[in-house]
Short mmCIF file of C-alpha atoms and ligand atoms in Angstrom, two decimals:
data_model
loop_
_atom_site.label_atom_id
_atom_site.label_comp_id
_atom_site.label_asym_id
_atom_site.label_seq_id
_atom_site.Cartn_x
_atom_site.Cartn_y
_atom_site.Cartn_z
CA UNK A 27 122.17 -65.75 22.83
CA UNK A 28 119.69 -68.32 24.11
CA UNK A 29 117.92 -67.77 27.40
CA UNK A 30 118.62 -71.39 28.20
CA UNK A 31 121.56 -73.76 28.54
CA UNK A 32 119.29 -76.61 27.55
CA UNK A 33 115.75 -77.13 26.37
CA UNK A 34 114.08 -80.52 26.60
CA UNK A 35 111.23 -80.45 24.10
CA UNK A 36 108.02 -82.41 23.54
CA UNK A 37 108.40 -84.73 26.52
CA UNK A 38 105.58 -86.20 28.53
CA UNK A 39 106.26 -84.60 31.91
CA UNK A 40 105.36 -86.94 34.75
CA UNK A 41 105.35 -85.89 38.39
CA UNK A 42 103.67 -87.51 41.37
CA UNK A 43 100.54 -85.49 40.67
CA UNK A 44 100.70 -84.44 37.00
CA UNK A 45 101.09 -85.84 33.51
CA UNK A 46 101.27 -83.43 30.55
CA UNK A 47 103.27 -82.59 27.44
CA UNK A 48 105.53 -79.52 27.65
CA UNK A 49 108.99 -78.13 27.01
CA UNK A 50 111.46 -77.50 29.83
CA UNK A 51 113.83 -74.53 29.72
CA UNK A 52 116.93 -75.02 31.85
CA UNK A 53 119.46 -72.42 32.95
CA UNK A 54 122.33 -72.69 35.46
CA UNK A 55 121.26 -76.17 36.48
CA UNK A 56 117.67 -75.20 37.31
CA UNK A 57 114.33 -75.46 35.56
CA UNK A 58 113.41 -71.86 34.69
CA UNK A 59 110.52 -72.32 32.28
CA UNK A 60 107.86 -74.95 31.69
CA UNK A 61 105.64 -74.19 28.71
CA UNK A 62 104.37 -75.35 25.37
CA UNK A 63 106.62 -74.52 22.43
CA UNK A 64 109.70 -72.87 23.84
CA UNK A 65 111.32 -71.26 20.81
CA UNK A 66 114.84 -72.64 20.34
CA UNK A 67 116.96 -74.17 17.57
CA UNK A 68 118.98 -76.47 19.75
CA UNK A 69 117.18 -78.88 22.04
CA UNK A 70 116.96 -82.41 23.33
CA UNK A 71 113.93 -84.03 21.73
CA UNK A 72 111.95 -86.14 24.20
CA UNK A 73 108.98 -86.79 21.92
CA UNK A 74 107.27 -90.05 22.82
CA UNK A 75 109.24 -90.30 26.08
CA UNK A 76 108.47 -89.57 29.72
CA UNK A 77 110.41 -86.85 31.46
CA UNK A 78 110.61 -87.82 35.15
CA UNK A 79 112.15 -86.14 38.18
CA UNK A 80 115.49 -87.88 38.75
CA UNK A 81 115.30 -90.87 41.04
CA UNK A 82 116.38 -90.44 44.66
CA UNK A 83 117.80 -93.47 46.43
CA UNK A 84 117.83 -92.70 50.14
CA UNK A 85 119.46 -95.95 51.28
CA UNK A 86 122.90 -96.79 49.90
CA UNK A 87 126.15 -98.15 51.32
CA UNK A 88 129.05 -97.15 49.07
CA UNK A 89 132.57 -98.04 50.14
CA UNK A 90 131.18 -99.20 53.47
CA UNK A 91 133.17 -101.27 55.96
CA UNK A 92 131.17 -104.36 56.90
CA UNK A 93 132.11 -107.72 58.37
CA UNK A 94 135.85 -107.28 57.77
CA UNK A 95 135.56 -106.09 54.16
CA UNK A 96 134.18 -103.13 52.17
CA UNK A 97 131.16 -102.91 49.88
CA UNK A 98 132.55 -103.10 46.36
CA UNK A 99 131.03 -99.99 44.76
CA UNK A 100 132.74 -96.79 45.74
CA UNK A 101 131.25 -93.36 45.17
CA UNK A 102 132.57 -93.26 41.58
CA UNK A 103 131.32 -96.61 40.32
CA UNK A 104 128.16 -96.62 42.44
CA UNK A 105 126.96 -93.17 41.43
CA UNK A 106 127.73 -93.79 37.74
CA UNK A 107 125.61 -96.93 37.86
CA UNK A 108 122.89 -94.95 39.64
CA UNK A 109 122.92 -92.22 36.98
CA UNK A 110 122.66 -94.74 34.14
CA UNK A 111 119.67 -96.27 35.90
CA UNK A 112 117.91 -92.90 36.27
CA UNK A 113 118.90 -91.93 39.81
CA UNK A 114 120.26 -88.41 40.30
CA UNK A 115 120.64 -88.21 44.09
CA UNK A 116 121.51 -90.64 46.83
CA UNK A 117 121.67 -90.51 50.59
CA UNK A 118 124.40 -92.79 51.84
CA UNK A 119 124.82 -94.05 55.39
CA UNK A 120 127.86 -92.49 57.04
CA UNK A 121 128.34 -94.98 59.84
CA UNK A 122 130.19 -93.88 62.96
CA UNK A 123 133.27 -96.07 63.34
CA UNK A 124 134.75 -97.21 66.61
CA UNK A 125 136.23 -94.30 68.58
CA UNK A 126 135.07 -91.66 66.09
CA UNK A 127 132.80 -88.69 66.66
CA UNK A 128 129.95 -87.73 64.34
CA UNK A 129 131.65 -84.79 62.65
CA UNK A 130 134.72 -86.98 62.15
CA UNK A 131 132.40 -89.52 60.53
CA UNK A 132 131.04 -86.95 58.10
CA UNK A 133 134.59 -85.93 57.26
CA UNK A 134 135.49 -89.58 56.65
CA UNK A 135 132.53 -90.10 54.33
CA UNK A 136 133.07 -86.78 52.57
CA UNK A 137 136.59 -88.00 51.82
CA UNK A 138 135.12 -91.14 50.25
CA UNK A 139 132.59 -89.18 48.17
CA UNK A 140 134.19 -85.87 47.25
CA UNK A 141 136.26 -86.23 44.09
CA UNK A 142 134.43 -89.42 43.14
CA UNK A 143 130.64 -89.03 43.20
CA UNK A 144 129.09 -88.01 39.86
CA UNK A 145 125.60 -87.25 41.18
CA UNK A 146 124.53 -85.31 44.24
CA UNK A 147 124.73 -87.07 47.57
CA UNK A 148 123.75 -86.57 51.18
CA UNK A 149 124.56 -88.51 54.33
CA UNK A 150 122.45 -89.97 57.10
CA UNK A 151 124.53 -90.22 60.24
CA UNK A 152 124.68 -93.83 61.43
CA UNK A 153 124.99 -93.41 65.19
CA UNK A 154 126.59 -96.49 66.73
CA UNK A 155 127.66 -95.15 70.12
CA UNK A 156 126.15 -92.58 72.45
CA UNK A 157 128.37 -90.77 74.92
CA UNK A 158 128.47 -87.18 76.13
CA UNK A 159 130.54 -85.89 73.23
CA UNK A 160 128.19 -87.56 70.74
CA UNK A 161 125.15 -86.23 72.61
CA UNK A 162 126.55 -82.74 72.21
CA UNK A 163 127.07 -83.24 68.46
CA UNK A 164 123.63 -84.70 67.67
CA UNK A 165 121.53 -81.48 67.60
CA UNK A 166 124.23 -79.58 65.73
CA UNK A 167 124.52 -82.28 63.06
CA UNK A 168 120.77 -82.18 62.42
CA UNK A 169 120.88 -78.43 61.80
CA UNK A 170 124.03 -78.62 59.68
CA UNK A 171 122.42 -80.30 56.68
CA UNK A 172 122.37 -83.88 57.93
CA UNK A 173 118.79 -83.99 59.13
CA UNK A 174 118.47 -87.75 59.67
CA UNK A 175 120.15 -90.39 61.80
CA UNK A 176 120.27 -94.13 61.38
CA UNK A 177 120.15 -96.47 64.30
CA UNK A 178 120.76 -100.21 64.13
CA UNK A 179 118.99 -102.52 66.57
CA UNK A 180 121.35 -105.31 65.44
CA UNK A 181 125.00 -105.90 64.46
CA UNK A 182 127.70 -106.11 67.13
CA UNK A 183 129.59 -102.87 67.49
CA UNK A 184 126.83 -100.93 65.72
CA UNK A 185 123.61 -101.49 67.62
CA UNK A 186 122.09 -99.15 70.19
CA UNK A 187 119.99 -100.24 73.16
CA UNK A 188 116.28 -99.39 73.44
CA UNK A 189 117.18 -96.75 76.02
CA UNK A 190 119.61 -95.14 73.60
CA UNK A 191 117.08 -95.34 70.78
CA UNK A 192 114.53 -93.56 72.97
CA UNK A 193 117.05 -90.86 73.75
CA UNK A 194 118.01 -90.29 70.13
CA UNK A 195 114.35 -90.23 69.05
CA UNK A 196 113.76 -87.48 71.58
CA UNK A 197 116.75 -85.45 70.45
CA UNK A 198 115.65 -85.76 66.80
CA UNK A 199 112.09 -84.76 67.70
CA UNK A 200 113.32 -81.62 69.46
CA UNK A 201 115.61 -80.60 66.60
CA UNK A 202 113.51 -81.19 63.48
CA UNK A 203 115.31 -84.39 62.69
CA UNK A 204 114.29 -87.92 61.77
CA UNK A 205 115.58 -91.26 63.01
CA UNK A 206 115.83 -94.14 60.52
CA UNK A 207 115.83 -97.55 62.16
CA UNK A 208 117.10 -100.97 61.10
CA UNK A 209 114.64 -103.09 63.05
CA UNK A 210 115.44 -106.71 63.91
CA UNK A 211 115.52 -108.49 67.27
CA UNK A 212 119.19 -108.93 68.21
CA UNK A 213 118.84 -111.56 70.95
CA UNK A 214 116.52 -113.79 68.98
CA UNK A 215 118.96 -113.81 66.05
CA UNK A 216 121.85 -114.84 68.28
CA UNK A 217 119.75 -117.55 69.91
CA UNK A 218 118.75 -118.96 66.53
CA UNK A 219 122.26 -118.74 65.09
CA UNK A 220 123.77 -120.70 67.99
CA UNK A 221 121.10 -123.36 67.59
CA UNK A 222 121.52 -123.66 63.80
CA UNK A 223 125.33 -123.77 63.90
CA UNK A 224 125.29 -126.40 66.65
CA UNK A 225 123.19 -128.54 64.30
CA UNK A 226 125.75 -128.05 61.52
CA UNK A 227 123.40 -125.84 59.51
CA UNK A 228 125.82 -123.47 57.83
CA UNK A 229 124.36 -122.84 54.33
CA UNK A 230 123.14 -119.40 53.15
CA UNK A 231 119.46 -120.34 53.59
CA UNK A 232 119.98 -120.48 57.36
CA UNK A 233 120.67 -116.76 57.29
CA UNK A 234 116.97 -116.34 56.54
CA UNK A 235 115.92 -119.01 59.04
CA UNK A 236 117.89 -117.25 61.77
CA UNK A 237 116.03 -113.96 61.20
CA UNK A 238 112.38 -114.87 60.57
CA UNK A 239 109.63 -112.44 59.78
CA UNK A 240 108.58 -112.15 63.43
CA UNK A 241 112.11 -111.15 64.40
CA UNK A 242 111.70 -108.07 62.22
CA UNK A 243 108.04 -107.48 63.12
CA UNK A 244 108.81 -107.54 66.86
CA UNK A 245 111.63 -105.03 66.55
CA UNK A 246 109.55 -102.84 64.23
CA UNK A 247 106.76 -102.85 66.80
CA UNK A 248 109.24 -101.98 69.57
CA UNK A 249 110.89 -99.13 67.62
CA UNK A 250 107.53 -97.73 66.60
CA UNK A 251 106.14 -97.92 70.15
CA UNK A 252 109.24 -96.17 71.52
CA UNK A 253 108.71 -93.39 68.99
CA UNK A 254 105.02 -93.15 69.90
CA UNK A 255 105.96 -92.99 73.58
CA UNK A 256 107.84 -89.73 73.01
CA UNK A 257 105.72 -88.59 70.06
CA UNK A 258 108.74 -88.58 67.74
CA UNK A 259 108.67 -89.24 64.01
CA UNK A 260 110.34 -92.46 62.90
CA UNK A 261 111.27 -94.05 59.57
CA UNK A 262 111.76 -97.81 59.38
CA UNK A 263 114.24 -98.81 56.68
CA UNK A 264 114.12 -101.85 54.39
CA UNK A 265 110.75 -103.29 55.48
CA UNK A 266 110.76 -106.80 54.05
CA UNK A 267 107.38 -108.29 54.94
CA UNK A 268 103.78 -107.47 55.60
CA UNK A 269 103.81 -108.30 59.31
CA UNK A 270 106.45 -105.60 59.89
CA UNK A 271 104.68 -103.20 57.51
CA UNK A 272 101.47 -103.67 59.51
CA UNK A 273 103.18 -102.23 62.60
CA UNK A 274 103.85 -99.05 60.63
CA UNK A 275 100.36 -98.98 59.15
CA UNK A 276 98.77 -99.42 62.60
CA UNK A 277 100.78 -96.51 63.98
CA UNK A 278 99.91 -94.27 61.03
CA UNK A 279 96.23 -95.01 61.51
CA UNK A 280 96.58 -93.68 65.05
CA UNK A 281 97.98 -90.44 63.64
CA UNK A 282 101.67 -90.88 64.45
CA UNK A 283 104.38 -89.71 62.06
CA UNK A 284 105.59 -93.22 61.40
CA UNK A 285 107.03 -93.92 57.96
CA UNK A 286 108.45 -96.92 56.17
CA UNK A 287 110.70 -97.83 53.27
CA UNK A 288 110.90 -101.01 51.26
CA UNK A 289 113.26 -102.16 48.49
CA UNK A 290 112.63 -103.89 45.13
CA UNK A 291 114.20 -107.15 46.34
CA UNK A 292 111.33 -107.67 48.79
CA UNK A 293 108.76 -107.56 45.99
CA UNK A 294 110.77 -109.39 43.33
CA UNK A 295 112.81 -112.07 45.12
CA UNK A 296 112.00 -114.58 47.84
CA UNK A 297 113.42 -116.97 50.41
CA UNK A 298 113.56 -119.60 47.64
CA UNK A 299 116.54 -117.77 46.13
CA UNK A 300 118.70 -118.90 49.08
CA UNK A 301 118.40 -122.46 47.82
CA UNK A 302 120.29 -121.77 44.58
CA UNK A 303 123.12 -124.23 44.28
CA UNK A 304 126.90 -123.90 44.61
CA UNK A 305 126.73 -121.18 47.24
CA UNK A 306 124.80 -118.93 44.81
CA UNK A 307 122.29 -118.39 47.62
CA UNK A 308 124.92 -116.16 49.25
CA UNK A 309 124.14 -113.50 46.64
CA UNK A 310 120.93 -112.78 48.52
CA UNK A 311 122.32 -112.70 52.02
CA UNK A 312 121.12 -109.35 53.27
CA UNK A 313 119.35 -108.19 56.40
CA UNK A 314 116.44 -108.40 56.74
CA UNK A 315 116.44 -111.48 54.53
CA UNK A 316 114.17 -112.27 51.59
CA UNK A 317 110.79 -113.62 52.64
CA UNK A 318 108.09 -116.09 51.69
CA UNK A 319 106.55 -115.23 48.34
CA UNK A 320 103.11 -114.32 49.70
CA UNK A 321 104.59 -111.12 51.12
CA UNK A 322 105.39 -109.71 47.69
CA UNK A 323 101.81 -108.87 46.77
CA UNK A 324 101.14 -107.54 50.26
CA UNK A 325 104.10 -105.15 50.09
CA UNK A 326 102.88 -103.81 46.74
CA UNK A 327 99.54 -103.24 48.42
CA UNK A 328 101.17 -101.37 51.31
CA UNK A 329 102.94 -99.12 48.80
CA UNK A 330 99.80 -98.48 46.83
CA UNK A 331 97.74 -97.66 49.95
CA UNK A 332 100.34 -95.33 51.49
CA UNK A 333 101.26 -97.81 54.21
CA UNK A 334 104.90 -97.52 53.11
CA UNK A 335 106.19 -94.24 51.67
CA UNK A 336 109.44 -94.90 49.78
CA UNK A 337 111.35 -97.45 47.74
CA UNK A 338 115.13 -97.36 48.17
CA UNK A 339 117.71 -100.05 47.42
CA UNK A 340 119.93 -100.71 50.46
CA UNK A 341 122.59 -101.08 47.74
CA UNK A 342 125.51 -102.84 49.46
CA UNK A 343 127.33 -105.04 46.92
CA UNK A 344 130.01 -107.64 47.56
CA UNK A 345 131.83 -109.76 44.98
CA UNK A 346 131.24 -113.51 45.21
CA UNK A 347 134.84 -113.79 46.39
CA UNK A 348 133.90 -111.60 49.37
CA UNK A 349 130.71 -113.55 49.97
CA UNK A 350 132.90 -116.68 50.23
CA UNK A 351 134.12 -115.48 53.63
CA UNK A 352 131.05 -117.38 54.77
CA UNK A 353 131.45 -120.52 52.70
CA UNK A 354 131.42 -122.67 55.86
CA UNK A 355 129.33 -120.41 58.07
CA UNK A 356 126.44 -118.21 56.88
CA UNK A 357 127.07 -115.70 59.68
CA UNK A 358 130.38 -114.76 58.05
CA UNK A 359 128.81 -113.85 54.68
CA UNK A 360 128.94 -110.05 54.34
CA UNK A 361 125.35 -108.76 54.41
CA UNK A 362 124.10 -106.86 51.40
CA UNK A 363 123.29 -107.00 47.70
CA UNK A 364 123.51 -104.69 44.68
CA UNK A 365 120.54 -102.79 43.28
CA UNK A 366 121.33 -99.11 42.74
CA UNK A 367 121.15 -99.28 38.92
CA UNK A 368 117.96 -101.28 38.50
CA UNK A 369 115.64 -99.66 41.05
CA UNK A 370 113.82 -97.29 38.71
CA UNK A 371 113.34 -99.72 35.84
CA UNK A 372 112.27 -102.59 38.10
CA UNK A 373 109.77 -100.42 39.94
CA UNK A 374 108.44 -99.08 36.65
CA UNK A 375 108.11 -102.45 34.97
CA UNK A 376 106.97 -104.67 37.83
CA UNK A 377 105.09 -101.85 39.54
CA UNK A 378 103.47 -99.81 36.78
CA UNK A 379 103.41 -102.18 33.79
CA UNK A 380 102.14 -105.04 35.93
CA UNK A 381 99.41 -102.89 37.43
CA UNK A 382 100.49 -102.68 41.08
CA UNK A 383 100.96 -98.90 41.16
CA UNK A 384 100.19 -95.92 38.94
CA UNK A 385 102.86 -93.97 37.07
CA UNK A 386 102.38 -91.05 39.48
CA UNK A 387 102.78 -93.36 42.48
CA UNK A 388 106.01 -94.70 40.95
CA UNK A 389 107.40 -91.15 40.84
CA UNK A 390 106.14 -90.47 44.35
CA UNK A 391 107.81 -93.56 45.84
CA UNK A 392 111.13 -93.29 44.02
CA UNK A 393 111.66 -89.53 44.01
CA UNK A 394 109.08 -87.16 45.50
CA UNK A 395 108.51 -88.79 48.88
CA UNK A 396 112.24 -89.45 49.43
CA UNK A 397 112.90 -85.75 48.69
CA UNK A 398 110.17 -84.62 51.08
CA UNK A 399 110.97 -86.96 53.96
CA UNK A 400 114.67 -86.21 53.77
CA UNK A 401 114.50 -82.44 53.47
CA UNK A 402 115.34 -81.89 49.78
CA UNK A 403 111.94 -80.90 48.39
CA UNK A 404 111.18 -79.06 46.07
CA UNK A 405 114.83 -78.54 45.07
CA UNK A 406 114.82 -82.26 44.28
CA UNK A 407 112.00 -84.72 43.71
CA UNK A 408 109.77 -82.82 41.31
CA UNK A 409 109.63 -80.94 38.01
CA UNK A 410 108.82 -77.31 38.78
CA UNK A 411 110.20 -73.87 38.02
CA UNK A 412 113.05 -73.31 40.47
CA UNK A 413 113.80 -77.00 41.00
CA UNK A 414 117.15 -78.54 40.12
CA UNK A 415 117.12 -79.88 36.56
CA UNK A 416 117.61 -83.46 37.73
CA UNK A 417 115.66 -85.20 35.00
CA UNK A 418 115.32 -88.58 33.38
CA UNK A 419 114.16 -89.06 29.82
CA UNK A 420 112.55 -92.46 30.02
CA UNK A 421 111.50 -94.52 27.00
CA UNK A 422 108.46 -96.55 28.09
CA UNK A 423 108.83 -98.82 25.05
CA UNK A 424 112.49 -99.77 25.40
CA UNK A 425 112.89 -103.43 26.30
CA UNK A 426 115.92 -104.67 28.20
CA UNK A 427 116.85 -107.99 29.75
CA UNK A 428 118.75 -107.18 32.93
CA UNK A 429 122.10 -108.89 33.20
CA UNK A 430 125.38 -108.33 35.00
CA UNK A 431 126.77 -107.87 31.45
CA UNK A 432 124.77 -104.70 30.82
CA UNK A 433 124.90 -103.17 34.32
CA UNK A 434 127.67 -100.92 35.63
CA UNK A 435 127.71 -101.79 39.32
CA UNK A 436 131.15 -102.93 40.47
CA UNK A 437 130.19 -106.48 41.34
CA UNK A 438 130.11 -109.82 39.52
CA UNK A 439 126.41 -110.61 39.73
CA UNK A 440 122.96 -109.07 39.84
CA UNK A 441 120.10 -110.60 41.81
CA UNK A 442 117.91 -109.64 38.83
CA UNK A 443 119.77 -111.65 36.16
CA UNK A 444 117.38 -112.42 33.29
CA UNK A 445 114.59 -110.12 34.52
CA UNK A 446 112.90 -108.53 31.50
CA UNK A 447 111.75 -104.94 31.71
CA UNK A 448 109.91 -102.65 29.31
CA UNK A 449 110.83 -99.02 29.95
CA UNK A 450 114.38 -97.75 30.43
CA UNK A 451 116.13 -94.38 30.84
CA UNK A 452 117.64 -93.08 27.61
CA UNK A 453 119.08 -89.87 29.09
CA UNK A 454 119.79 -88.67 32.61
CA UNK A 455 120.43 -85.01 33.41
CA UNK A 456 121.91 -83.89 36.71
CA UNK A 457 121.54 -80.14 37.36
CA UNK A 458 120.99 -79.70 33.62
CA UNK A 459 124.07 -81.65 32.52
CA UNK A 460 123.67 -84.78 30.43
CA UNK A 461 125.38 -87.45 32.53
CA UNK A 462 124.11 -90.73 31.10
CA UNK A 463 122.79 -91.70 27.70
CA UNK A 464 121.58 -95.06 26.36
CA UNK A 465 123.16 -97.15 29.07
CA UNK A 466 126.51 -95.37 29.33
CA UNK A 467 127.90 -92.72 31.62
CA UNK A 468 128.80 -89.65 29.52
CA UNK A 469 129.20 -86.90 32.13
CA UNK A 470 132.26 -85.38 33.74
CA UNK A 471 134.08 -87.13 36.54
CA UNK A 472 133.57 -86.17 40.18
CA UNK A 473 130.85 -83.61 39.49
CA UNK A 474 128.57 -84.64 42.36
CA UNK A 475 127.87 -82.17 45.13
CA UNK A 476 127.15 -82.71 48.80
CA UNK A 477 123.47 -82.00 49.53
CA UNK A 478 122.90 -80.18 52.79
CA UNK A 479 119.37 -81.13 53.66
CA UNK A 480 116.68 -79.23 55.53
CA UNK A 481 114.05 -80.39 57.98
CA UNK A 482 112.00 -83.39 56.94
CA UNK A 483 108.47 -83.01 55.64
CA UNK A 484 106.75 -85.72 57.66
CA UNK A 485 104.31 -87.76 55.62
O1 URP B 513 122.27 -106.56 54.54
C1 URP B 513 122.30 -105.36 54.55
N1 URP B 513 121.17 -104.70 54.56
N2 URP B 513 123.49 -104.71 54.54
C2 URP B 513 123.69 -103.34 54.67
C3 URP B 513 123.59 -102.85 56.06
C4 URP B 513 122.18 -102.66 56.50
O2 URP B 513 121.74 -103.37 57.38
O3 URP B 513 121.47 -101.81 55.99
ZN1 ZN B 514 119.99 -102.04 57.67
ZN1 ZN B 515 100.90 -108.80 41.62
ZN1 ZN B 516 121.30 -100.65 54.63
#
C-alpha cells in the first residue's frame, strides 16, 4: 500500500520565499513529504508547471443582503468559481443584521455556507451595532475562531461611529484580534449625493464623483489615527488609491501595526469605465469606486514595497437586472462587482508577467500574507510538511481570454471581459482532493469546512 493518497511529481514549487523542483507526498489532506523523486507508480505529473499554495481570498460577500437584494453568488457557485480560479480558502463577511447578536450572525452565515461551500471558509464578523450584549460577545468571538471584525464607516444601518470604532479597536487589541475597516467619509458622501441628485446627475459615473479619492483618504487617515491612539492593529480593506495607501504607509513607517488590502479592480480598471454606454457603467459601481488611471501604477508600487500587504477581491456580484434598481438614481445601484475567479490569474499576468511584482511576491500577496494576517498560517498559505494540501498546479504558458462565457461566477458579466492572460490553473487541490481541473469543477459537493482561525500574525 502506498504511503500517500496523492503524489504531485516534478512540479516547480513556488512559495513566497522559495522556488525549486520537488515531489509532494500527500496523506489525509496534508503535505507529509517534500523531496526529490518520491517513489510511486500513481501520481499527478506537474512537470513544466508551478505548484503554488492555494489562493486565499480574505474579502468576499457571498449570498449577502445589500441594498434590498442579495449578491448573486451563493456559497456553492461562488466557491466553485473560486476553486477553478485557484483559490482554496475564503474569508467571507458575516454581517450582523438588524436586531441580531454576533453568535446569531455566525449561525446565520454558517447556514448559508454549510452544505454548499466546496472550499474551506472562515468568517469575519461585520459588527454593525454595539450594545451591551454585543460588547459581551466580542472577546468571546475573537477567541472562538473568528479572530477579525469588520467595521463600516459608511452605509446606513451598518456604520459605526468613531467612538464605537475606537472601542472595538481596543477590545480587539486586548483579545488578540484584528479590526478590518471600510474607510470612507459618510457625511461628505451624503453631501455630494444630495448636490448631484439636485442637479439631475443620476448616471453611474456620479457614484464615483460622490465618493472622491479624498473621501477615502480622509477616513483612512481617521481610522488609522484612532488605531494609533490606542496602539491597536488595524487592517484597511479595499484600498483603491495611492492617497489612501499613503496613510497606511506613513503609519507603518512609524512602527504601527497598520495593514492594507487592495483588489485587482483598482490596478486594472479606472473611473473611465463608468462612462460605458447603456448603463454598462453600473457594472463597476462598487465602494470605494474605481479611480483615475494614474493610481494604478502607484498601487502596484505600494504592493511591491510592502506598503499594502494583501490582494483580495471584495467579490460581491449582482446581475445587470439587479443593478437596474438604480437606472434612474446611481445611489440605488447595489454596490459590488464580481472577481473571485479571476484574482489569481489577473495578479499573475498583470503583476508578474508585466513586471510589477515577482512570482514570490504574487504568492505572498494572494496566499501567504492573507493566511498570516488572518490566523491560518502555516496550516494554509504555504507549501510545507504539515500544511494542508491546498495546492494549485498552474501552467505559466496557458493563454486565456477572460470572458463571462468561460467563467463560473453566477452573474451575467465580468469587469474583465476581453482581458488576455498568460498563466492559468490547470488543477486545484483542496486538502489533497482534486476539486478543479482545466476550467471545470470536478470535486464533491459541499465539501468545504469552516476554518476556525487563530490569532493574527501582524505584519
Ligand atoms: O461595493 C462594495 N464594496 N460592496 C460590498 C460591500 C463592501 O463595502 O465591502
Ligand atoms: Zn467595504
Ligand atoms: Zn505598469
Ligand atoms: Zn466588501
